[in-house]
Short mmCIF file of C-alpha atoms in Angstrom, two decimals:
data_model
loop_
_atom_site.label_atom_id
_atom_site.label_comp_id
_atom_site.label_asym_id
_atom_site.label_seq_id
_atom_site.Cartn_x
_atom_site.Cartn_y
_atom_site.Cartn_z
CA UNK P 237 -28.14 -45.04 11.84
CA UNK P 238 -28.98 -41.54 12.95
CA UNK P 239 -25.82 -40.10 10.49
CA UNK P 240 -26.68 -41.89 7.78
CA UNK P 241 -30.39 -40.68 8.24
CA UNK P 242 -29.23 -36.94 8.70
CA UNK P 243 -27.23 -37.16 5.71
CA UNK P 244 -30.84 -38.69 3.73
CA UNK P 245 -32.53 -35.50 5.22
CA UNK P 246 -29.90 -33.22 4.04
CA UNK P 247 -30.49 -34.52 0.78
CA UNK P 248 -33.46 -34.47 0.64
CA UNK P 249 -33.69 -30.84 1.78
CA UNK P 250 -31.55 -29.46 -0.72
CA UNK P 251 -33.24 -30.71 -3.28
CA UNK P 252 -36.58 -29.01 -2.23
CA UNK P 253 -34.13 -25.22 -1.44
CA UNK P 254 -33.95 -25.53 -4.96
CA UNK P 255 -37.40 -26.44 -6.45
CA UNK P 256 -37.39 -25.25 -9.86
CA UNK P 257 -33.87 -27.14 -10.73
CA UNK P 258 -34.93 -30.02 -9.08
CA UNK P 259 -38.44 -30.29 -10.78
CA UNK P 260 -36.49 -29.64 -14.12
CA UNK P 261 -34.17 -32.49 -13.40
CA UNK P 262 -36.83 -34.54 -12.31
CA UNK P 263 -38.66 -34.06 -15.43
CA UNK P 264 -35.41 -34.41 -17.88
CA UNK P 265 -35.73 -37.96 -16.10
CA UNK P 266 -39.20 -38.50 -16.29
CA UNK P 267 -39.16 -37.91 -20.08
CA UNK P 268 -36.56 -40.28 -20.61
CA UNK P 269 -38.32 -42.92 -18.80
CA UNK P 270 -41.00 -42.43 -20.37
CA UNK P 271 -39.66 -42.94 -23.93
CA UNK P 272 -37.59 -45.82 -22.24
CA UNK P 273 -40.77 -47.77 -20.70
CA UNK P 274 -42.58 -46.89 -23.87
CA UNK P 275 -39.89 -48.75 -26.38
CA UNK P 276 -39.91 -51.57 -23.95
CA UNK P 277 -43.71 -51.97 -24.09
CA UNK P 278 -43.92 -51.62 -27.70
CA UNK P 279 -41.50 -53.79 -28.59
CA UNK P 280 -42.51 -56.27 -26.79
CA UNK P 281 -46.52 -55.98 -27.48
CA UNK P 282 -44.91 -56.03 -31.18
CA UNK P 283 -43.42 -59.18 -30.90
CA UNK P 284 -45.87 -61.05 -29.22
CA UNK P 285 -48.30 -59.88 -31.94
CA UNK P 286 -46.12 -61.22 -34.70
CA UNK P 287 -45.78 -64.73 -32.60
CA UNK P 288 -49.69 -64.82 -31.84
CA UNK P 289 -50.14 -63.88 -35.57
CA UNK P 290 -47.67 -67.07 -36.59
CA UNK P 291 -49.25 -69.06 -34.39
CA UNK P 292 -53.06 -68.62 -34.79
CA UNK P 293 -52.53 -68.88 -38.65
CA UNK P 294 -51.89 -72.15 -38.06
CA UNK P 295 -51.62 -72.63 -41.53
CA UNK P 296 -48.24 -73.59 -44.52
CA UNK P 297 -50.59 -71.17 -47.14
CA UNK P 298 -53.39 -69.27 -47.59
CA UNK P 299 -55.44 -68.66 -51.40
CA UNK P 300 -57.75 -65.93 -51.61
CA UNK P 301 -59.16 -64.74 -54.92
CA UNK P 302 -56.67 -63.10 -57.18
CA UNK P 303 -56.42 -58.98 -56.21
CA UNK P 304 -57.74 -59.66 -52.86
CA UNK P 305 -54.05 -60.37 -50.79
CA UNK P 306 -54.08 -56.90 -49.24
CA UNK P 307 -57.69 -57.28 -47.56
CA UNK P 308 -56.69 -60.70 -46.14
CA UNK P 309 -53.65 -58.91 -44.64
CA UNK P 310 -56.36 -56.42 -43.44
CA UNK P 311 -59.05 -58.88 -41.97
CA UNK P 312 -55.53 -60.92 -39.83
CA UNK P 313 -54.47 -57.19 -38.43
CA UNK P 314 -56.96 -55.23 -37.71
CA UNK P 315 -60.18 -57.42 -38.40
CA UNK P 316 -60.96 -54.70 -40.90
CA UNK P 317 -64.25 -55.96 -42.69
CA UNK P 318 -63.94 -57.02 -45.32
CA UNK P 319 -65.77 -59.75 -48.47
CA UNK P 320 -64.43 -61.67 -51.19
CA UNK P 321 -65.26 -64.84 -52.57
CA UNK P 322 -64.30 -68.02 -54.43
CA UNK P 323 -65.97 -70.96 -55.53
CA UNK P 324 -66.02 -73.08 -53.34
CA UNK P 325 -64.58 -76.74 -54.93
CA UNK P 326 -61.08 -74.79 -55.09
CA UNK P 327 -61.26 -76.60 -51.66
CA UNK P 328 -61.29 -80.28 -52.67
CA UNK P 329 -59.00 -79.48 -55.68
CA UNK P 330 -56.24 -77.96 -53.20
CA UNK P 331 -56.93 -80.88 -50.66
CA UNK P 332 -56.54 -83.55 -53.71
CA UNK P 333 -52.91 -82.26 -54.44
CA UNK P 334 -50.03 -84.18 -53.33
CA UNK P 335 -48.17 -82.62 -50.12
CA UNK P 336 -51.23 -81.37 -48.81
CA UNK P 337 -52.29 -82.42 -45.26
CA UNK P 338 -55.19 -80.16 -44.07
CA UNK P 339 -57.36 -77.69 -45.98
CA UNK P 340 -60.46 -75.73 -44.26
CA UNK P 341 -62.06 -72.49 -45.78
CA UNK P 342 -63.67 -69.54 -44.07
CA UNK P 343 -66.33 -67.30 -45.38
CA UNK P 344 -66.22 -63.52 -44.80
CA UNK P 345 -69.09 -61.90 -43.57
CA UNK P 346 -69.22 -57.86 -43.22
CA UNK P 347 -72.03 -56.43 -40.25
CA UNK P 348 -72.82 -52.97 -41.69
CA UNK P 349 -74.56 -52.28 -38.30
CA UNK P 350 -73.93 -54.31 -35.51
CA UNK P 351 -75.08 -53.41 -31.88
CA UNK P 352 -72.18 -55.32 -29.77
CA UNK P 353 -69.10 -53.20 -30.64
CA UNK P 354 -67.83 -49.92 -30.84
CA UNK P 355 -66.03 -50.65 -34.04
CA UNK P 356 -67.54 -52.67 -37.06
CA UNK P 357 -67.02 -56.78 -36.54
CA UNK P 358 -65.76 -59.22 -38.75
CA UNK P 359 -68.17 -61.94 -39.31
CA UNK P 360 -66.39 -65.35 -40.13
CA UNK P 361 -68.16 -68.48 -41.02
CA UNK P 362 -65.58 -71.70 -40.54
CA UNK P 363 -66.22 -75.61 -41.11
CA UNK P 364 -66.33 -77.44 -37.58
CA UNK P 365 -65.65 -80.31 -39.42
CA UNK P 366 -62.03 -79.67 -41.29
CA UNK P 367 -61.15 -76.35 -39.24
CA UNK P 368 -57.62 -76.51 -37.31
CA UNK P 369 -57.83 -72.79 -36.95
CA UNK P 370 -60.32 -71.19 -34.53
CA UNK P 371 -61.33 -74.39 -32.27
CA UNK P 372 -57.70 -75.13 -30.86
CA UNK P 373 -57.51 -71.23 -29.06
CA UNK P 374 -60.61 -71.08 -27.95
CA UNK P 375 -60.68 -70.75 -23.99
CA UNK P 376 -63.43 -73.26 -23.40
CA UNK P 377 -65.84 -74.54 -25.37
CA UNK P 378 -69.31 -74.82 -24.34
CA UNK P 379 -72.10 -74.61 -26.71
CA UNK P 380 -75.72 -75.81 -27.40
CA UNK P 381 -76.52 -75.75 -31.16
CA UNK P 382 -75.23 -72.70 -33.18
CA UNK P 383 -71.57 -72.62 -32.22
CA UNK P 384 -70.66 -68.42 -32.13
CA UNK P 385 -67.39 -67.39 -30.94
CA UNK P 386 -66.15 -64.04 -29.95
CA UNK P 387 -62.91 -62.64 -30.58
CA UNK P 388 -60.89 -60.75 -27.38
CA UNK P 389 -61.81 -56.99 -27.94
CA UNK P 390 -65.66 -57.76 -28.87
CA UNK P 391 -68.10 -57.05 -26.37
CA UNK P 392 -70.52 -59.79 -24.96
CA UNK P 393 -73.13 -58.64 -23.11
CA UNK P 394 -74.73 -61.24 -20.97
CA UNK P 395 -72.93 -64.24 -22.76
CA UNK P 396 -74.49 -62.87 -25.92
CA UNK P 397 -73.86 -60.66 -29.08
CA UNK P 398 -77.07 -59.73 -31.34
CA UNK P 399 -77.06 -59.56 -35.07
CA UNK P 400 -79.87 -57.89 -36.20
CA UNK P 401 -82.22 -57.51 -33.37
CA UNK P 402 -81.58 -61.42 -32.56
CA UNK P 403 -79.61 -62.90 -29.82
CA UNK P 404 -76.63 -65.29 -30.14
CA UNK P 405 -75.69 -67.63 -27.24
CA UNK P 406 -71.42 -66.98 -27.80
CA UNK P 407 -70.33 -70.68 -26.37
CA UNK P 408 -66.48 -69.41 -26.60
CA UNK P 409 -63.94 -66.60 -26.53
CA UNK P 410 -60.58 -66.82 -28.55
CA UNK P 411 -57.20 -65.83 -26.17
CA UNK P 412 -55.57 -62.55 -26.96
CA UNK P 413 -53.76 -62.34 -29.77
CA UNK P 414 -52.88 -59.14 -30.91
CA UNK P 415 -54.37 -60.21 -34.63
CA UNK P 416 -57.24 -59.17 -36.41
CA UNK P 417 -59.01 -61.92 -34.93
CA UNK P 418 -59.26 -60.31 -31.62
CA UNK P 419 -62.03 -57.96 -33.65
CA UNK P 420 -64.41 -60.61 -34.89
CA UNK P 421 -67.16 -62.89 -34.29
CA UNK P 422 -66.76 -67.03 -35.40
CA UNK P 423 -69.50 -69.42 -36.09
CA UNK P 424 -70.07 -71.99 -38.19
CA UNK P 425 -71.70 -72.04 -41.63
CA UNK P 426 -75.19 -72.68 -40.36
CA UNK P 427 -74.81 -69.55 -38.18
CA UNK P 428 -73.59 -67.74 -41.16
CA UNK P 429 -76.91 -68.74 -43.30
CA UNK P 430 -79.03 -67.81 -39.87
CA UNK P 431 -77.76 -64.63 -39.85
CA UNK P 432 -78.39 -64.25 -43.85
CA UNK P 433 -81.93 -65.22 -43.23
CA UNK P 434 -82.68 -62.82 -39.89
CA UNK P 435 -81.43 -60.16 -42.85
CA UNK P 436 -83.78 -60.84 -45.16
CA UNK P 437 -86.50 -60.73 -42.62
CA UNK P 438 -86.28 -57.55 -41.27
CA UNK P 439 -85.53 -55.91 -44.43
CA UNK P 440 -81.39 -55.27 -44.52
CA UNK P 441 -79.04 -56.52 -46.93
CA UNK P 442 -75.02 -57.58 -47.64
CA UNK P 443 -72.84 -55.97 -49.89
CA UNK P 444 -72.02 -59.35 -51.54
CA UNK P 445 -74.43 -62.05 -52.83
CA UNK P 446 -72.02 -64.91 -51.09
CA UNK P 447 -73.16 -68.11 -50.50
CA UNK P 448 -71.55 -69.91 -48.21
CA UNK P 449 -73.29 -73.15 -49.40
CA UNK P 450 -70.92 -72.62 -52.73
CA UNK P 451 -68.58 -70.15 -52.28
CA UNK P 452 -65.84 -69.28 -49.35
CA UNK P 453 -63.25 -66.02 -48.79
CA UNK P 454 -60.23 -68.28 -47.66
CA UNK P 455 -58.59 -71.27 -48.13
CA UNK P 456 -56.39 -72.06 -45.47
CA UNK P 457 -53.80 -75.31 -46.38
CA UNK P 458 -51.72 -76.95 -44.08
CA UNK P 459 -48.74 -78.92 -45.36
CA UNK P 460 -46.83 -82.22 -44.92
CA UNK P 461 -43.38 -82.04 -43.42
CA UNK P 462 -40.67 -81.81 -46.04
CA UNK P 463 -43.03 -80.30 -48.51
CA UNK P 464 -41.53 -76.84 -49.94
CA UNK P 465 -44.00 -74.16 -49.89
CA UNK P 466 -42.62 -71.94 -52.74
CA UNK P 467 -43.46 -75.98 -54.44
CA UNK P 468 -46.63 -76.12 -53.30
CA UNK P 469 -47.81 -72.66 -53.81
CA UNK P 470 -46.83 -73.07 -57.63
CA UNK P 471 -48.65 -76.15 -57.55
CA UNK P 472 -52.04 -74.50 -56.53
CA UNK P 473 -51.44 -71.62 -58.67
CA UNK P 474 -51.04 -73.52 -62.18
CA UNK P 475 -53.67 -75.90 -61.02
CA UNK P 476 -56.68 -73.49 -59.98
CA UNK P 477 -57.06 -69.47 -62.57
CA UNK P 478 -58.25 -66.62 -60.42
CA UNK P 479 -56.41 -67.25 -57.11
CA UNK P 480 -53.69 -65.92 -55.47
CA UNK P 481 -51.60 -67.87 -53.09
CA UNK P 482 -49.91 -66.20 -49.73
CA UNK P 483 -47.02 -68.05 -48.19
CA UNK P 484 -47.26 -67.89 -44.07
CA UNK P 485 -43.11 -67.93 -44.35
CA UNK P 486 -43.24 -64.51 -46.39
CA UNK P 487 -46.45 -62.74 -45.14
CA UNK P 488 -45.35 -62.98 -41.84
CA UNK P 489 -41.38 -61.82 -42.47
CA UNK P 490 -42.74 -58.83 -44.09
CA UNK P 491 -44.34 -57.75 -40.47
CA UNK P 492 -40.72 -59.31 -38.54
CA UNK P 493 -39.06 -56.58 -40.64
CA UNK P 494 -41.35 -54.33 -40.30
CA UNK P 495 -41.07 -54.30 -36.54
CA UNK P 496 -37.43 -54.99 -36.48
CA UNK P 497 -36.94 -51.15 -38.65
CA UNK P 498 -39.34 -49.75 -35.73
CA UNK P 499 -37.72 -51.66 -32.62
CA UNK P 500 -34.15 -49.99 -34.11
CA UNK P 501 -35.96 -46.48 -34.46
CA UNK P 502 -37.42 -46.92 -31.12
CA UNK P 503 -34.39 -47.88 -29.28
CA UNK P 504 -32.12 -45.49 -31.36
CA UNK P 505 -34.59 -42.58 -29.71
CA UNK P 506 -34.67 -44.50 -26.32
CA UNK P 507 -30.92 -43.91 -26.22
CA UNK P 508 -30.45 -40.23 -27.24
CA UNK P 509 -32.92 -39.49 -24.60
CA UNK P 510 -30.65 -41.22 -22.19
CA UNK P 511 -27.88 -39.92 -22.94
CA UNK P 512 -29.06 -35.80 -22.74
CA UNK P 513 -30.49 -37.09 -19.71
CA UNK P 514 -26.60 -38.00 -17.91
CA UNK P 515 -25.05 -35.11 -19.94
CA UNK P 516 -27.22 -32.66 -18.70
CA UNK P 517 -27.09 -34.06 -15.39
CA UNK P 518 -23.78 -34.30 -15.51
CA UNK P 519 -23.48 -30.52 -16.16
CA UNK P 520 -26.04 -29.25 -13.57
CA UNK P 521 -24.19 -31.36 -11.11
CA UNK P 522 -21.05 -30.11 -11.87
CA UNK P 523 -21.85 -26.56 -12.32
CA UNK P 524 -24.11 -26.36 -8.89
CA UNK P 525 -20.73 -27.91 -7.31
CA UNK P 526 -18.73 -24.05 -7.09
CA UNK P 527 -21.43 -22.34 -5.42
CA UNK P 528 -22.28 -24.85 -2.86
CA UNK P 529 -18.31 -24.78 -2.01
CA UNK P 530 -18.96 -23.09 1.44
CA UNK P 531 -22.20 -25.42 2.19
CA UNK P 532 -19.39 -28.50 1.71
CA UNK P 533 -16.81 -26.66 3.78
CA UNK P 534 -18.94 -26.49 6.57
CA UNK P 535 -20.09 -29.89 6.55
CA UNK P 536 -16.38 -31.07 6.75
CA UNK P 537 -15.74 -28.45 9.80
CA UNK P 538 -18.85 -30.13 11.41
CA UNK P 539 -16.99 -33.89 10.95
CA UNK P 540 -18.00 -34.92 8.25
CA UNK P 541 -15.85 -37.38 6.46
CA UNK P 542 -15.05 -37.23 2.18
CA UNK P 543 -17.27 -40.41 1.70
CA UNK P 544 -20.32 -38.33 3.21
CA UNK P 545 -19.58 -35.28 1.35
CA UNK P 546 -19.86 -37.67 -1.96
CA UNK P 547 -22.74 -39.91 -0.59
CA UNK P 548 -25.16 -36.24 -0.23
CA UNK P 549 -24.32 -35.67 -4.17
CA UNK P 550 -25.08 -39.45 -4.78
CA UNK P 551 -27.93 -39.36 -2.77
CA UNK P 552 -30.07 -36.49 -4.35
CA UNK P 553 -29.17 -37.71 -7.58
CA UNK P 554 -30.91 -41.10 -6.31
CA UNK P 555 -33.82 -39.26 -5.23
CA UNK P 556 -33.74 -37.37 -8.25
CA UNK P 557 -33.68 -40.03 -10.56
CA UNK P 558 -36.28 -42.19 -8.47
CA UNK P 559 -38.92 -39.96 -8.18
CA UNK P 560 -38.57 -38.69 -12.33
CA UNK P 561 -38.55 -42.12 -13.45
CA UNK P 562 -41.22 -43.35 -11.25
CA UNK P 563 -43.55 -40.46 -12.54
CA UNK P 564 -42.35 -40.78 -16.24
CA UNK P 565 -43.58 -44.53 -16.61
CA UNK P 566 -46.33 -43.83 -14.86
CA UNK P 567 -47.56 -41.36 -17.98
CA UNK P 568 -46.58 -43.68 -20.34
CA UNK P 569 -48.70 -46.11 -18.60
CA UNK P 570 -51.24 -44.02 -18.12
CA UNK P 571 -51.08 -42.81 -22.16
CA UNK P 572 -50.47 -46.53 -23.57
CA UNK P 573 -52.38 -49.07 -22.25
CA UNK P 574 -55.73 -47.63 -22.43
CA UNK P 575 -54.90 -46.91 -26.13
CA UNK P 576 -53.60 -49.99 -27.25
CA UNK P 577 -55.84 -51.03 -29.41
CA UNK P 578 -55.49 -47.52 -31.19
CA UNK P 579 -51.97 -48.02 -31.56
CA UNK P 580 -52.21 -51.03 -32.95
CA UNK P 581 -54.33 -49.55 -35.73
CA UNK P 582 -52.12 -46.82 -36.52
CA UNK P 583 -48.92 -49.15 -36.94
CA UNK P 584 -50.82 -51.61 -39.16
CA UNK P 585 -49.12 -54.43 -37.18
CA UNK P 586 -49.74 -57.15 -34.84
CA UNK P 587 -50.04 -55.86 -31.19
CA UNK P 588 -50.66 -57.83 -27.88
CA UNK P 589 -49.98 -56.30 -24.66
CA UNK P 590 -47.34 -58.10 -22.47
CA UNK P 591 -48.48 -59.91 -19.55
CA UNK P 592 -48.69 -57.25 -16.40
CA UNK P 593 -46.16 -59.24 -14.38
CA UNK P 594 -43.53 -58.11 -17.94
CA UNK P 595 -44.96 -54.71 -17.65
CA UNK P 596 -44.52 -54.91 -13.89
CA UNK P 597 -40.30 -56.52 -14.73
CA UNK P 598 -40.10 -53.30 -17.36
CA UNK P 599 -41.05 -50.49 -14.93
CA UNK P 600 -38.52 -52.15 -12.71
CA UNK P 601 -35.42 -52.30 -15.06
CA UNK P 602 -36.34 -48.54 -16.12
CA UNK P 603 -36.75 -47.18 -12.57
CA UNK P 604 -33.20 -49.18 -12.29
CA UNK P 605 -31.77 -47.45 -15.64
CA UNK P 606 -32.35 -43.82 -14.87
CA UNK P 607 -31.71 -44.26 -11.18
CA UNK P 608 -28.50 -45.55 -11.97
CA UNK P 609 -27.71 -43.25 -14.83
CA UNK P 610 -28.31 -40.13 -12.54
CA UNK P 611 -25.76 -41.78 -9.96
CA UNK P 612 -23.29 -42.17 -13.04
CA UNK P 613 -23.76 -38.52 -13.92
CA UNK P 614 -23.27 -37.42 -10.36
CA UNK P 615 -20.46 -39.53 -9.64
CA UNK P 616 -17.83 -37.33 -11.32
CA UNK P 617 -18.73 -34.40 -9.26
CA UNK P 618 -19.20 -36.59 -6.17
CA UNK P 619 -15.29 -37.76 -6.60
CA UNK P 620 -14.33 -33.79 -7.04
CA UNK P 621 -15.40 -33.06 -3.99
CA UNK P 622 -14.49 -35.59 -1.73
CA UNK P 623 -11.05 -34.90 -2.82
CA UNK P 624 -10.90 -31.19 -1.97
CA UNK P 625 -9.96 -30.05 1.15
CA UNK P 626 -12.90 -27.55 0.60
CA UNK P 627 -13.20 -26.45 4.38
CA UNK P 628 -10.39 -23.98 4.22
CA UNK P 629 -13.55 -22.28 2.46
CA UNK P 630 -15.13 -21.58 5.31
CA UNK P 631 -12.91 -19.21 6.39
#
């Protein structure tokens, strides 16, 4: 016990004779980490967004007026605000078609001011009765009248949001789900028509003259099984002018390739950095082994056997790699998660943040990685110089 924890201290010790090597080691590492922890974070937020996305669409199609498929896309990433508008009986044509087995529409509602965010909110009217959309991910469901629920990010303050100087009781919250729907506010079409008429009241305006009595932003249309969509969506296309039909299949393959190009990028840099990291290692290791010949020597004159000669090397570079790869996810923590949502917004993709126990499994396998890629790197040198009779250079 007491030579094995002399040979830790020696270690340890040499490593802080030489402080600016060892803190430019230790940061090679860190940096490598870093980009390490940071692919596996992204990647994974990534996909989770893309399989919250597919499931809280929930939906075979979706029709939104003809010109308006890239601000649907927007309002299901980002919840970027947006209006459009359809009449609304393209609902009972769609759900008279053969094939079809559910059909509910939203209506789009854009706050030009609103007082519970940082960021402006996506209002979105839905139908209680038909809607197989919002109610099913809702974390509980307890509401008296009005039914107003909040996406993830939005801020409730006492249980409430206000629209125009008027409290809303918000009954519900949606999970996370990495989606555009994280950013807005749900309620039904009453609520929306409440919120029209506190408007008018106090003197403010919409952009758009909707009316959700007659006219909705999105037709969502579920379908039965066996039913091609490429079939259907043809279907609703020669059967209702001025619409434009978005297949869940293809929308949401568009994103899985997307990521997938990133991911490879990501992982392509992850690895470069890794391997600088053990060549340059690898060099410093081998390099520092000549003029620490005599420091070796003695060690063998003083008993030591070839095995502890190679476990010092081994052991700095455990150290070494430890303590840079600890620090190095660390940053990235510190840089990514309170900037998620940020991110998110500049890849113009769906992002949900792992669970913490994943993020907690990922700082793990990287501390693992470069620990174990510093040993590699050493372990050449380590072999060298247990097999020299080096103590003839103490003479």
């Amino acid at each position: 016990m007491e030579e094995n924890l002399s040979l830790r201290v020696l270690a340890v010790r040499n490593i802080c004779r030489k402080p600016f090597r060892s803190f430019a080691l230790a940061a090679l590492v860190a940096v490598s980490a870093a980009v390490l922890f940071a692919v596996f974070l992204l990647s994974a937020s990534l996909r989770k967004g893309i399989a919250g996305m597919q499931d809280r669409i929930g939906a075979d199609l979706m029709v939104v007026p003809e010109g308006y498929g890239q601000n649907q896309e927007g309002v299901l990433l980002s919840g970027k605000p947006s209006y459009f508008y359809m009449d609304k009986s393209v609902e009972d044509t769609i759900r008279a078609m053969d094939g079809v087995r559910e059909v509910t529409g939203q209506f789009y509602l854009t706050s030009l001011s609103e007082s519970c965010c940082d960021f402006p909110v996506q209002i979105i009217g839905f139908d209680p009765e038909s809607d197989f959309l919002i109610k099913p991910w809702v974390r509980q469901y307890e509401t008296d009248g009005r039914a107003f629920f909040a996406g993830s990010n939005v801020n409730v303050k006492d249980g409430c949001i206000s629209f125009f100087a008027k409290k809303h009781s918000v009954g519900a919250r949606l999970s996370k789900s990495g989606t555009g729907m994280d950013n807005s506010v749900f309620t039904d079409l009453a609520g929306i028509r409440e919120i029209f008429e506190d408007a008018k009241e106090k003197g403010f305006s919409f952009l758009s003259d909707g009316d959700a009595a007659t006219k909705t932003s999105a037709i969502y249309v579920r379908l039965e099984d066996g039913v091609k969509a490429d079939t259907a969506a043809l279907k609703i296309w020669q059967a209702v002018s001025g619409v434009q039909v978005i297949q869940q299949g293809k929308f949401l393959r568009t994103f899985a390739d997307k990521m997938d190009s990133i991911v490879f990028f990501l992982c392509l840099l992850a690895a470069l950095f890794l391997l600088l990291t053990v060549l340059a290692l690898a060099l410093t290791f081998s390099l520092t082994m000549y003029e620490r010949r005599r420091e070796f020597s003695i060690l063998r004159v003083l008993g030591a056997s070839r095995p502890q000669l190679a476990s010092v090397i081994l052991g700095e570079a455990s150290l070494l790699g430890t303590a840079g790869a600890a620090c190095g996810v660390f940053l990235s923590a510190v840089v990514l998660l309170p900037f998620s949502i940020l991110i998110a917004q500049k890849l113009d993709m769906p992002f949900c943040l792992p669970p913490v126990w994943q993020m907690a499994a990922f700082a793990a396998a990287v501390l693992l990685i470069l620990t174990g890629a510093c040993v590699l790197s050493a372990l050449h040198t380590a072999i060298r110089i247990s097999k020299l009779e080096i103590y003839t250079e103490a003479k």
